[in-house]
Short mmCIF file of C-alpha atoms in Angstrom, two decimals:
data_model
loop_
_atom_site.label_atom_id
_atom_site.label_comp_id
_atom_site.label_asym_id
_atom_site.label_seq_id
_atom_site.Cartn_x
_atom_site.Cartn_y
_atom_site.Cartn_z
CA UNK A 292 -0.04 0.07 0.09
CA UNK A 293 1.28 3.39 -0.88
CA UNK A 294 2.25 5.44 2.00
CA UNK A 295 -0.42 8.51 3.00
CA UNK A 296 2.57 10.77 3.47
CA UNK A 297 3.04 12.74 0.12
CA UNK A 298 6.38 14.10 -0.18
CA UNK A 299 6.22 16.98 -1.94
CA UNK A 300 8.96 17.91 -4.54
CA UNK A 301 10.28 20.32 -6.65
CA UNK A 302 12.96 20.32 -9.41
CA UNK A 303 16.56 21.35 -8.69
CA UNK A 304 16.79 25.42 -8.85
CA UNK A 305 18.70 27.95 -6.90
CA UNK A 306 17.37 29.16 -3.82
CA UNK A 307 16.11 32.57 -4.10
CA UNK A 308 14.19 35.45 -1.91
CA UNK A 309 10.38 35.69 -3.03
CA UNK A 310 10.25 39.28 -3.41
CA UNK A 311 6.21 40.41 -5.23
CA UNK A 312 8.51 42.17 -7.63
CA UNK A 313 10.55 39.09 -8.34
CA UNK A 314 7.47 36.41 -7.34
CA UNK A 315 4.67 37.97 -10.32
CA UNK A 316 7.32 39.34 -13.22
CA UNK A 317 6.77 37.30 -16.14
CA UNK A 318 9.02 34.14 -16.37
CA UNK A 319 11.42 33.96 -19.33
CA UNK A 320 13.08 31.15 -19.73
CA UNK A 321 17.10 30.98 -19.74
CA UNK A 322 19.81 28.59 -18.75
CA UNK A 323 19.80 28.41 -14.93
CA UNK A 324 15.90 27.98 -15.38
CA UNK A 325 14.86 26.68 -18.46
CA UNK A 326 11.57 25.58 -19.85
CA UNK A 327 11.01 21.98 -19.40
CA UNK A 328 8.72 19.27 -20.21
CA UNK A 329 8.25 19.15 -16.15
CA UNK A 330 7.07 22.93 -16.37
CA UNK A 331 5.01 22.41 -19.37
CA UNK A 332 2.91 19.90 -17.58
CA UNK A 333 2.94 21.80 -14.14
CA UNK A 334 0.97 24.51 -16.29
CA UNK A 335 -1.48 22.04 -17.40
CA UNK A 336 -2.03 20.44 -14.11
CA UNK A 337 -2.67 23.95 -12.57
CA UNK A 338 -4.72 25.48 -15.35
CA UNK A 339 -6.50 22.15 -16.27
CA UNK A 340 -6.46 18.95 -15.23
CA UNK A 341 -3.38 17.92 -17.10
CA UNK A 342 -2.11 17.41 -20.54
CA UNK A 343 -2.28 14.58 -23.38
CA UNK A 344 0.84 14.09 -25.25
CA UNK A 345 0.51 16.13 -27.89
CA UNK A 346 -0.38 19.43 -25.38
CA UNK A 347 2.45 18.98 -23.64
CA UNK A 348 4.72 18.53 -26.76
CA UNK A 349 3.18 21.61 -28.24
CA UNK A 350 3.78 23.77 -24.89
CA UNK A 351 7.10 22.87 -24.75
CA UNK A 352 7.99 23.53 -28.48
CA UNK A 353 6.45 26.88 -27.88
CA UNK A 354 7.42 28.35 -24.71
CA UNK A 355 5.78 29.36 -21.53
CA UNK A 356 3.86 32.53 -23.39
CA UNK A 357 2.38 31.01 -26.32
CA UNK A 358 1.33 27.78 -24.20
CA UNK A 359 -0.82 30.53 -21.33
CA UNK A 360 -2.13 32.43 -24.15
CA UNK A 361 -3.70 28.95 -25.72
CA UNK A 362 -4.81 28.27 -22.31
CA UNK A 363 -6.88 31.57 -21.89
CA UNK A 364 -8.74 31.84 -25.24
CA UNK A 365 -11.75 30.76 -23.77
CA UNK A 366 -13.89 32.21 -26.41
CA UNK A 367 -13.06 30.20 -29.45
CA UNK A 368 -15.46 28.67 -31.74
CA UNK A 369 -16.66 24.87 -29.74
CA UNK A 370 -17.29 21.77 -31.69
CA UNK A 371 -20.86 20.58 -32.77
CA UNK A 372 -19.97 17.44 -29.92
CA UNK A 373 -19.13 19.60 -27.63
CA UNK A 374 -22.03 21.96 -27.97
CA UNK A 375 -24.33 19.17 -27.64
CA UNK A 376 -23.36 18.55 -23.75
CA UNK A 377 -25.15 21.65 -23.14
CA UNK A 378 -28.65 19.96 -24.59
CA UNK A 379 -27.49 16.76 -22.71
CA UNK A 380 -27.02 18.39 -19.55
CA UNK A 381 -30.40 20.03 -20.04
CA UNK A 382 -31.99 16.83 -20.67
CA UNK A 383 -30.54 15.54 -17.17
CA UNK A 384 -31.78 18.53 -15.33
CA UNK A 385 -35.01 18.07 -16.07
CA UNK A 386 -35.00 14.23 -14.99
CA UNK A 387 -33.68 15.78 -12.04
CA UNK A 388 -30.61 13.20 -11.58
CA UNK A 389 -28.15 14.72 -9.75
CA UNK A 390 -25.46 12.07 -11.23
CA UNK A 391 -26.59 12.65 -14.87
CA UNK A 392 -25.19 16.07 -14.07
CA UNK A 393 -22.38 15.23 -12.98
CA UNK A 394 -21.18 12.61 -15.42
CA UNK A 395 -22.16 15.36 -17.97
CA UNK A 396 -19.51 18.28 -16.23
CA UNK A 397 -17.28 15.04 -16.06
CA UNK A 398 -17.24 14.98 -20.08
CA UNK A 399 -16.95 18.77 -20.47
CA UNK A 400 -13.72 18.47 -18.05
CA UNK A 401 -12.39 15.59 -20.17
CA UNK A 402 -13.15 16.99 -23.34
CA UNK A 403 -13.55 20.97 -23.33
CA UNK A 404 -11.10 22.64 -25.61
CA UNK A 405 -11.04 25.40 -22.56
CA UNK A 406 -9.73 23.20 -19.73
CA UNK A 407 -8.73 26.47 -17.58
CA UNK A 408 -12.36 27.77 -17.70
CA UNK A 409 -13.19 24.30 -16.22
CA UNK A 410 -10.64 24.66 -13.88
CA UNK A 411 -11.85 28.02 -12.86
CA UNK A 412 -16.01 26.84 -12.84
CA UNK A 413 -14.79 23.87 -9.99
CA UNK A 414 -13.36 26.75 -8.13
CA UNK A 415 -15.95 28.98 -8.13
CA UNK A 416 -18.30 25.84 -7.40
CA UNK A 417 -16.05 24.94 -4.26
CA UNK A 418 -15.67 29.04 -3.33
CA UNK A 419 -19.60 29.41 -3.11
CA UNK A 420 -20.57 25.70 -2.15
CA UNK A 421 -23.95 25.61 -3.17
CA UNK A 422 -25.01 22.15 -2.86
CA UNK A 423 -27.44 19.86 -4.63
CA UNK A 424 -28.67 18.08 -1.54
CA UNK A 425 -29.73 21.31 -0.06
CA UNK A 426 -31.68 22.93 -3.24
CA UNK A 427 -33.02 19.69 -4.50
CA UNK A 428 -33.77 21.24 -7.96
CA UNK A 429 -31.66 20.07 -10.61
CA UNK A 430 -32.62 22.81 -13.06
CA UNK A 431 -31.92 25.01 -10.56
CA UNK A 432 -28.46 23.54 -9.82
CA UNK A 433 -27.68 23.28 -13.52
CA UNK A 434 -28.40 27.52 -14.03
CA UNK A 435 -26.05 27.82 -11.00
CA UNK A 436 -23.67 26.36 -12.43
CA UNK A 437 -23.66 27.88 -15.97
CA UNK A 438 -23.58 31.34 -13.98
CA UNK A 439 -20.29 30.29 -12.63
CA UNK A 440 -18.83 29.11 -15.92
CA UNK A 441 -20.05 32.20 -18.21
CA UNK A 442 -18.70 34.40 -15.42
CA UNK A 443 -15.55 31.99 -14.18
CA UNK A 444 -12.78 35.06 -15.96
CA UNK A 445 -14.99 37.91 -16.01
CA UNK A 446 -15.32 40.32 -13.27
CA UNK A 447 -15.69 39.57 -9.57
CA UNK A 448 -18.70 42.21 -9.10
CA UNK A 449 -20.39 40.68 -11.89
CA UNK A 450 -20.53 37.30 -10.91
CA UNK A 451 -21.19 38.04 -6.94
CA UNK A 452 -24.07 40.22 -8.66
CA UNK A 453 -25.54 37.26 -10.46
CA UNK A 454 -25.03 35.24 -7.30
CA UNK A 455 -26.67 37.10 -4.97
CA UNK A 456 -29.76 36.95 -7.47
CA UNK A 457 -29.63 33.21 -7.99
CA UNK A 458 -32.21 31.18 -6.72
CA UNK A 459 -30.19 28.20 -6.20
CA UNK A 460 -27.89 30.51 -4.00
CA UNK A 461 -30.14 31.61 -1.65
CA UNK A 462 -31.51 27.89 -1.19
CA UNK A 463 -28.42 26.73 -0.99
CA UNK A 464 -28.01 29.03 2.02
CA UNK A 465 -31.04 28.95 3.92
CA UNK A 466 -32.09 32.02 3.00
CA UNK A 467 -35.24 31.32 0.78
CA UNK A 468 -37.36 33.68 2.94
CA UNK A 469 -36.69 37.24 4.14
CA UNK A 470 -39.84 39.49 5.50
CA UNK A 471 -39.11 42.95 7.09
CA UNK A 472 -40.42 41.66 10.61
CA UNK A 473 -37.79 38.77 10.54
CA UNK A 474 -34.67 39.29 8.29
CA UNK A 475 -32.66 36.38 7.33
CA UNK A 476 -28.99 37.07 7.96
CA UNK A 477 -27.63 33.50 6.07
CA UNK A 478 -26.86 35.10 3.13
CA UNK A 479 -25.40 38.34 4.47
CA UNK A 480 -23.29 36.14 6.66
CA UNK A 481 -21.68 34.21 4.10
CA UNK A 482 -21.33 36.95 1.56
CA UNK A 483 -19.34 39.10 4.47
CA UNK A 484 -17.55 35.35 6.22
CA UNK A 485 -16.44 33.95 3.18
CA UNK A 486 -17.15 35.87 -0.54
CA UNK A 487 -16.04 39.53 0.49
CA UNK A 488 -13.90 40.97 3.73
CA UNK A 489 -13.57 37.46 5.65
CA UNK A 490 -13.86 35.96 9.06
CA UNK A 491 -12.97 38.37 11.90
CA UNK A 492 -13.05 41.94 9.83
CA UNK A 493 -16.96 43.02 10.67
CA UNK A 494 -19.21 42.71 13.40
CA UNK A 495 -22.38 40.86 13.84
CA UNK A 496 -24.56 44.36 13.38
CA UNK A 497 -23.07 44.44 10.19
CA UNK A 498 -24.51 41.22 8.93
CA UNK A 499 -28.13 42.07 10.77
CA UNK A 500 -28.22 45.67 8.99
CA UNK A 501 -27.19 44.54 5.91
CA UNK A 502 -29.64 41.19 6.31
CA UNK A 503 -32.37 44.34 6.18
CA UNK A 504 -31.09 44.97 2.59
CA UNK A 505 -31.78 41.32 1.64
CA UNK A 506 -35.91 41.44 2.81
CA UNK A 507 -38.22 41.36 0.37
CA UNK A 508 -36.82 38.60 -1.34
CA UNK A 509 -38.81 35.17 -1.47
CA UNK A 510 -37.57 31.81 -3.52
CA UNK A 511 -40.78 30.77 -4.85
CA UNK A 512 -41.54 27.89 -7.32
CA UNK A 513 -37.66 27.62 -7.76
CA UNK A 514 -38.05 31.18 -8.72
CA UNK A 515 -36.54 34.33 -7.07
CA UNK A 516 -39.17 36.77 -6.53
CA UNK A 517 -39.29 40.38 -4.76
CA UNK A 518 -42.27 41.93 -2.57
CA UNK A 519 -41.83 45.36 -2.06
CA UNK A 520 -44.31 45.53 0.82
CA UNK A 521 -41.76 43.44 2.85
CA UNK A 522 -38.49 45.19 1.81
CA UNK A 523 -36.98 47.56 5.09
CA UNK A 524 -36.42 50.92 3.28
CA UNK A 525 -34.92 52.28 6.46
CA UNK A 526 -31.12 53.16 6.69
CA UNK A 527 -28.84 51.08 7.22
CA UNK A 528 -25.23 51.03 8.44
CA UNK A 529 -22.89 48.35 6.79
CA UNK A 530 -19.31 48.59 7.85
CA UNK A 531 -19.24 51.98 8.48
CA UNK A 532 -21.68 53.25 5.57
CA UNK A 533 -25.00 54.37 6.20
CA UNK A 534 -27.85 54.56 3.39
CA UNK A 535 -31.03 53.33 2.18
CA UNK A 536 -28.99 49.91 0.52
CA UNK A 537 -30.41 47.75 -1.31
CA UNK A 538 -28.96 44.08 -2.62
CA UNK A 539 -26.60 44.88 -5.05
CA UNK A 540 -25.57 48.40 -2.93
CA UNK A 541 -24.40 45.96 0.08
CA UNK A 542 -22.17 43.40 -2.55
CA UNK A 543 -20.60 47.04 -3.79
CA UNK A 544 -19.72 48.07 -0.58
CA UNK A 545 -17.96 44.79 0.68
CA UNK A 546 -16.35 44.62 -2.21
CA UNK A 547 -14.74 47.81 -1.69
CA UNK A 548 -13.72 47.01 1.91
CA UNK A 549 -9.90 46.92 1.40
CA UNK A 550 -9.45 43.13 3.04
CA UNK A 551 -12.36 41.92 0.47
CA UNK A 552 -9.44 42.02 -2.31
CA UNK A 553 -6.77 40.57 -0.05
CA UNK A 554 -8.93 37.60 0.72
CA UNK A 555 -9.88 36.34 -2.76
CA UNK A 556 -6.34 36.90 -3.60
CA UNK A 557 -5.39 34.08 -1.08
CA UNK A 558 -7.61 31.55 -2.74
CA UNK A 559 -6.63 32.10 -5.78
CA UNK A 560 -2.66 31.38 -4.55
CA UNK A 561 -3.68 28.50 -2.54
CA UNK A 562 -6.01 27.41 -6.11
CA UNK A 563 -3.20 27.84 -8.46
CA UNK A 564 0.13 28.44 -6.54
CA UNK A 565 0.27 26.41 -2.92
CA UNK A 566 -1.70 24.64 -0.56
CA UNK A 567 0.98 24.02 1.64
CA UNK A 568 2.39 27.50 2.72
CA UNK A 569 0.61 30.81 3.39
CA UNK A 570 1.19 34.04 1.40
CA UNK A 571 2.00 37.12 3.26
CA UNK A 572 0.23 40.34 2.84
CA UNK A 573 3.20 41.89 1.10
CA UNK A 574 3.92 38.64 -1.23
CA UNK A 575 0.18 38.99 -2.43
CA UNK A 576 -0.32 42.93 -2.50
CA UNK A 577 0.72 43.33 -6.61
CA UNK A 578 -2.55 40.64 -6.73
CA UNK A 579 -4.42 42.77 -4.08
CA UNK A 580 -3.71 46.15 -6.06
CA UNK A 581 -5.32 44.47 -9.19
CA UNK A 582 -8.23 43.28 -7.95
CA UNK A 583 -8.88 46.22 -5.82
CA UNK A 584 -9.19 48.30 -8.93
CA UNK A 585 -11.77 45.85 -11.00
CA UNK A 586 -11.35 42.66 -9.60
CA UNK A 587 -10.67 41.51 -13.26
CA UNK A 588 -10.28 37.52 -12.58
CA UNK A 589 -8.75 36.76 -15.87
CA UNK A 590 -6.21 39.44 -15.73
CA UNK A 591 -5.07 38.20 -12.17
CA UNK A 592 -4.66 34.39 -13.13
CA UNK A 593 -3.10 35.53 -15.99
CA UNK A 594 -0.87 37.17 -14.13
CA UNK A 595 0.33 33.84 -11.97
CA UNK A 596 0.15 32.16 -14.57
CA UNK A 597 2.96 33.58 -16.52
CA UNK A 598 4.87 34.75 -13.08
CA UNK A 599 8.19 33.39 -11.80
CA UNK A 600 6.38 32.28 -8.62
CA UNK A 601 4.22 29.97 -10.58
CA UNK A 602 7.52 27.62 -12.32
CA UNK A 603 9.44 27.77 -8.98
CA UNK A 604 9.85 25.02 -6.41
CA UNK A 605 7.35 27.72 -3.78
CA UNK A 606 4.55 26.57 -6.54
CA UNK A 607 5.99 23.05 -7.95
CA UNK A 608 4.08 20.14 -6.90
CA UNK A 609 2.95 22.06 -4.01
CA UNK A 610 -0.81 20.61 -4.08
CA UNK A 611 -2.41 17.52 -3.54
CA UNK A 612 -4.58 16.11 -6.50
CA UNK A 613 -8.66 16.26 -5.92
CA UNK A 614 -10.37 13.15 -7.16
CA UNK A 615 -11.40 15.10 -10.42
CA UNK A 616 -7.99 16.44 -11.49
CA UNK A 617 -6.78 13.06 -10.53
CA UNK A 618 -9.22 10.82 -12.58
CA UNK A 619 -9.21 13.36 -15.66
CA UNK A 620 -6.35 13.87 -15.44
CA UNK A 621 -6.06 10.02 -16.29
CA UNK A 622 -8.97 9.82 -18.67
CA UNK A 623 -7.51 13.13 -20.40
CA UNK A 624 -3.68 12.37 -20.39
CA UNK A 625 -4.45 8.45 -22.03
CA UNK A 626 -7.11 9.72 -24.88
CA UNK A 627 -9.87 7.69 -24.12
CA UNK A 628 -13.65 7.86 -23.72
CA UNK A 629 -15.02 6.19 -20.77
CA UNK A 630 -18.44 6.48 -18.77
CA UNK A 631 -18.54 9.57 -16.73
CA UNK A 632 -21.60 7.94 -14.70
CA UNK A 633 -19.00 5.19 -13.42
CA UNK A 634 -16.74 7.69 -13.05
CA UNK A 635 -18.61 10.14 -11.06
CA UNK A 636 -19.61 7.36 -8.82
CA UNK A 637 -16.31 6.26 -7.85
CA UNK A 638 -15.29 10.35 -7.50
CA UNK A 639 -17.79 10.72 -5.12
CA UNK A 640 -16.51 7.26 -3.07
CA UNK A 641 -13.34 9.16 -2.71
CA UNK A 642 -14.60 12.43 -1.28
CA UNK A 643 -15.79 14.47 -4.36
CA UNK A 644 -19.05 14.75 -5.37
CA UNK A 645 -19.74 17.42 -8.13
CA UNK A 646 -22.47 19.92 -7.76
CA UNK A 647 -22.31 18.63 -3.73
CA UNK A 648 -19.71 19.88 -1.65
CA UNK A 649 -19.73 18.36 1.91
CA UNK A 650 -20.48 22.07 3.21
CA UNK A 651 -21.37 25.61 2.49
CA UNK A 652 -17.70 25.97 2.72
CA UNK A 653 -16.64 23.66 -0.57
CA UNK A 654 -13.75 21.25 -0.74
CA UNK A 655 -11.19 22.12 1.88
CA UNK A 656 -8.62 20.16 0.03
CA UNK A 657 -4.71 19.56 1.01
CA UNK A 658 -4.04 16.47 3.25
CA UNK A 659 -7.85 16.30 3.73
CA UNK A 660 -8.24 14.79 0.45
CA UNK A 661 -5.66 11.82 1.33
CA UNK A 662 -5.93 9.08 4.09
CA UNK A 663 -5.59 5.10 4.10
CA UNK A 664 -8.98 4.58 2.69
CA UNK A 665 -8.30 6.88 0.09
CA UNK A 666 -5.27 6.03 -1.58
CA UNK A 667 -6.70 2.82 -1.57
CA UNK A 668 -9.57 4.03 -3.35
CA UNK A 669 -7.43 5.80 -5.98
CA UNK A 670 -5.28 2.43 -6.71
CA UNK A 671 -8.59 0.86 -7.35
CA UNK A 672 -9.75 3.67 -9.64
CA UNK A 673 -6.86 3.61 -11.69
CA UNK A 674 -6.72 -0.36 -11.97
CA UNK A 675 -10.26 0.00 -13.17
CA UNK A 676 -9.19 2.44 -15.41
CA UNK A 677 -6.41 1.07 -16.95
CA UNK A 678 -7.85 -2.47 -16.59
CA UNK A 679 -8.22 -4.67 -20.31
CA UNK A 680 -11.89 -5.39 -19.30
CA UNK A 681 -14.71 -4.34 -16.50
CA UNK A 682 -16.10 -1.61 -15.49
CA UNK A 683 -14.54 0.73 -17.92
CA UNK A 684 -14.43 -1.70 -20.62
CA UNK A 685 -10.66 -1.10 -21.26
CA UNK A 686 -11.37 2.27 -23.05
CA UNK A 687 -7.99 3.42 -21.91
CA UNK A 688 -5.70 1.39 -23.60
CA UNK A 689 -2.09 2.92 -23.15
CA UNK A 690 -0.91 0.46 -26.16
CA UNK A 691 -2.83 2.25 -28.83
CA UNK A 692 -1.47 5.63 -27.00
CA UNK A 693 2.22 5.23 -27.56
CA UNK A 694 1.56 3.58 -31.43
CA UNK A 695 -0.42 6.38 -32.28
CA UNK A 696 2.54 9.02 -31.54
CA UNK A 697 5.20 6.53 -32.89
CA UNK A 698 6.01 4.12 -30.42
CA UNK A 699 6.53 0.18 -31.52
CA UNK A 700 8.49 -0.82 -28.92
CA UNK A 701 8.51 -1.37 -25.05
CA UNK A 702 11.60 0.79 -24.38
CA UNK A 703 10.39 4.01 -26.40
CA UNK A 704 6.67 3.06 -25.02
CA UNK A 705 7.58 3.16 -21.94
CA UNK A 706 9.81 6.42 -22.07
CA UNK A 707 6.59 8.15 -23.90
CA UNK A 708 4.43 7.43 -21.11
CA UNK A 709 7.05 8.54 -18.29
CA UNK A 710 7.32 11.89 -20.32
CA UNK A 711 3.39 11.90 -20.35
CA UNK A 712 1.99 11.32 -16.94
CA UNK A 713 5.58 12.15 -15.18
CA UNK A 714 7.35 14.23 -17.10
CA UNK A 715 10.39 12.06 -16.19
CA UNK A 716 10.07 13.71 -12.96
CA UNK A 717 10.64 11.28 -9.97
CA UNK A 718 12.89 10.24 -7.55
CA UNK A 719 16.07 8.49 -8.03
CA UNK A 720 14.69 5.57 -6.33
CA UNK A 721 12.00 5.57 -8.26
CA UNK A 722 13.63 6.17 -11.83
CA UNK A 723 15.59 3.07 -11.08
CA UNK A 724 12.99 0.86 -10.79
CA UNK A 725 10.61 2.45 -13.91
CA UNK A 726 14.07 1.69 -15.91
CA UNK A 727 14.63 -1.53 -14.54
CA UNK A 728 11.00 -2.81 -16.02
CA UNK A 729 11.50 -0.25 -19.56
CA UNK A 730 13.23 -2.68 -21.31
CA UNK A 731 10.32 -4.54 -21.37
CA UNK A 732 7.43 -3.79 -19.04
CA UNK A 733 5.68 -6.12 -17.13
CA UNK A 734 7.04 -8.67 -19.46
CA UNK A 735 5.03 -9.41 -23.18
CA UNK A 736 5.75 -5.85 -24.38
CA UNK A 737 3.31 -3.04 -25.66
CA UNK A 738 0.32 -5.96 -25.21
CA UNK A 739 1.12 -4.88 -21.17
CA UNK A 740 0.99 -1.30 -20.95
CA UNK A 741 -1.62 -1.31 -18.49
CA UNK A 742 0.21 -2.63 -15.70
CA UNK A 743 3.01 -0.30 -16.53
CA UNK A 744 0.69 2.64 -16.92
CA UNK A 745 -1.14 1.59 -13.91
CA UNK A 746 1.88 1.62 -11.82
CA UNK A 747 2.91 5.37 -12.75
CA UNK A 748 -0.42 6.70 -12.20
CA UNK A 749 -0.10 5.37 -8.30
CA UNK A 750 3.19 7.06 -7.81
CA UNK A 751 3.12 9.69 -5.20
CA UNK A 752 4.48 12.04 -7.87
CA UNK A 753 1.49 11.32 -9.92
CA UNK A 754 -1.09 12.25 -6.78
CA UNK A 755 0.93 16.15 -6.62
CA UNK A 756 -0.31 18.72 -9.01
#
């Protein structure tokens, strides 16, 4: 059994003092810090769900600037087959089946030409933490996810305003009714505590006053409706500002608070850079400054993905893959088509149920993903995905994949799989074990590449993003 103590490592490089100026300046390849297969793989793991072999080779050839340019293109024309997913999602929503919604979102993650868009949709899903089990309406949940996707790389005020008029959100936080005589504080509390200024930076009176701005709003038969007679028209003092504030005023006021931008910057840092280190306010200052200006998420994400810090040992393999990142990463890498209904079931068992995070706080991530049971579950999932028959029908075939890229013998096939799945970056002892089997992986040549690939995706290095 693999140890649950994942060792986080990085490419050998010269230690550097991490200043904010150096950290967020654009990375330029040099003799000291060249652009490598390892860094190309790192980019695709963080900005998506991992790369296939063609994407890795193209990124390696084009360099970091053009590779990031390509990932940031999220408005290119979609293929007919990919557009059809939206119709299938609508049909799944009408059936009221959460499992079908999960399966179609996984299909998007596997097939999307815009992996960064889906990765950011997943970020916001955890950020807002709206659960199917609380909403109990598949169509509302699908509409909610559509809002997250449409505005995933837009301006945060627009996204937060859309969230503040989303019936799924009001149901999800338990704020489906709010009367003048009895204001519901749930949304106002979540807005301040998790979505803007942060815990400890506001008082209970701020929550009570803000909740008065939400009076008059009700969710009835799946629609958000406003009743003027139930709205409190009195003056409200929120974070030191007084006025007859409405919902959108509250959104504006909380985002203008100086700590709101830093709270969001810290979350984006944890998502893209490291969940191990706690960034200082000084390190986050450039990102915080950009967000304070207009909350342009795309701009901040672009700065992160191009930065020195992102390609340094501070970030490299400093996150543990979530179950979704792990499972989808295997499927994307091996370019197969598997049942995402079954994949959703297996990922639920590993602790990540799409459309249904465990609490309003989303998924905590990090070491919360890893224990003896979940590591055994990951190994079982890898074995089933790569088995020649069974639950996934043998749809992921390493032999066919390596032949497609020109490998006809066992040593070259093993080398290609090592580059694809691990970018050839493993511990010395692991490298020796891999090399010892590369001449004839598990015996039997290309026909028995499945156990060899399974061994690679079960290595600790593959568990790290």
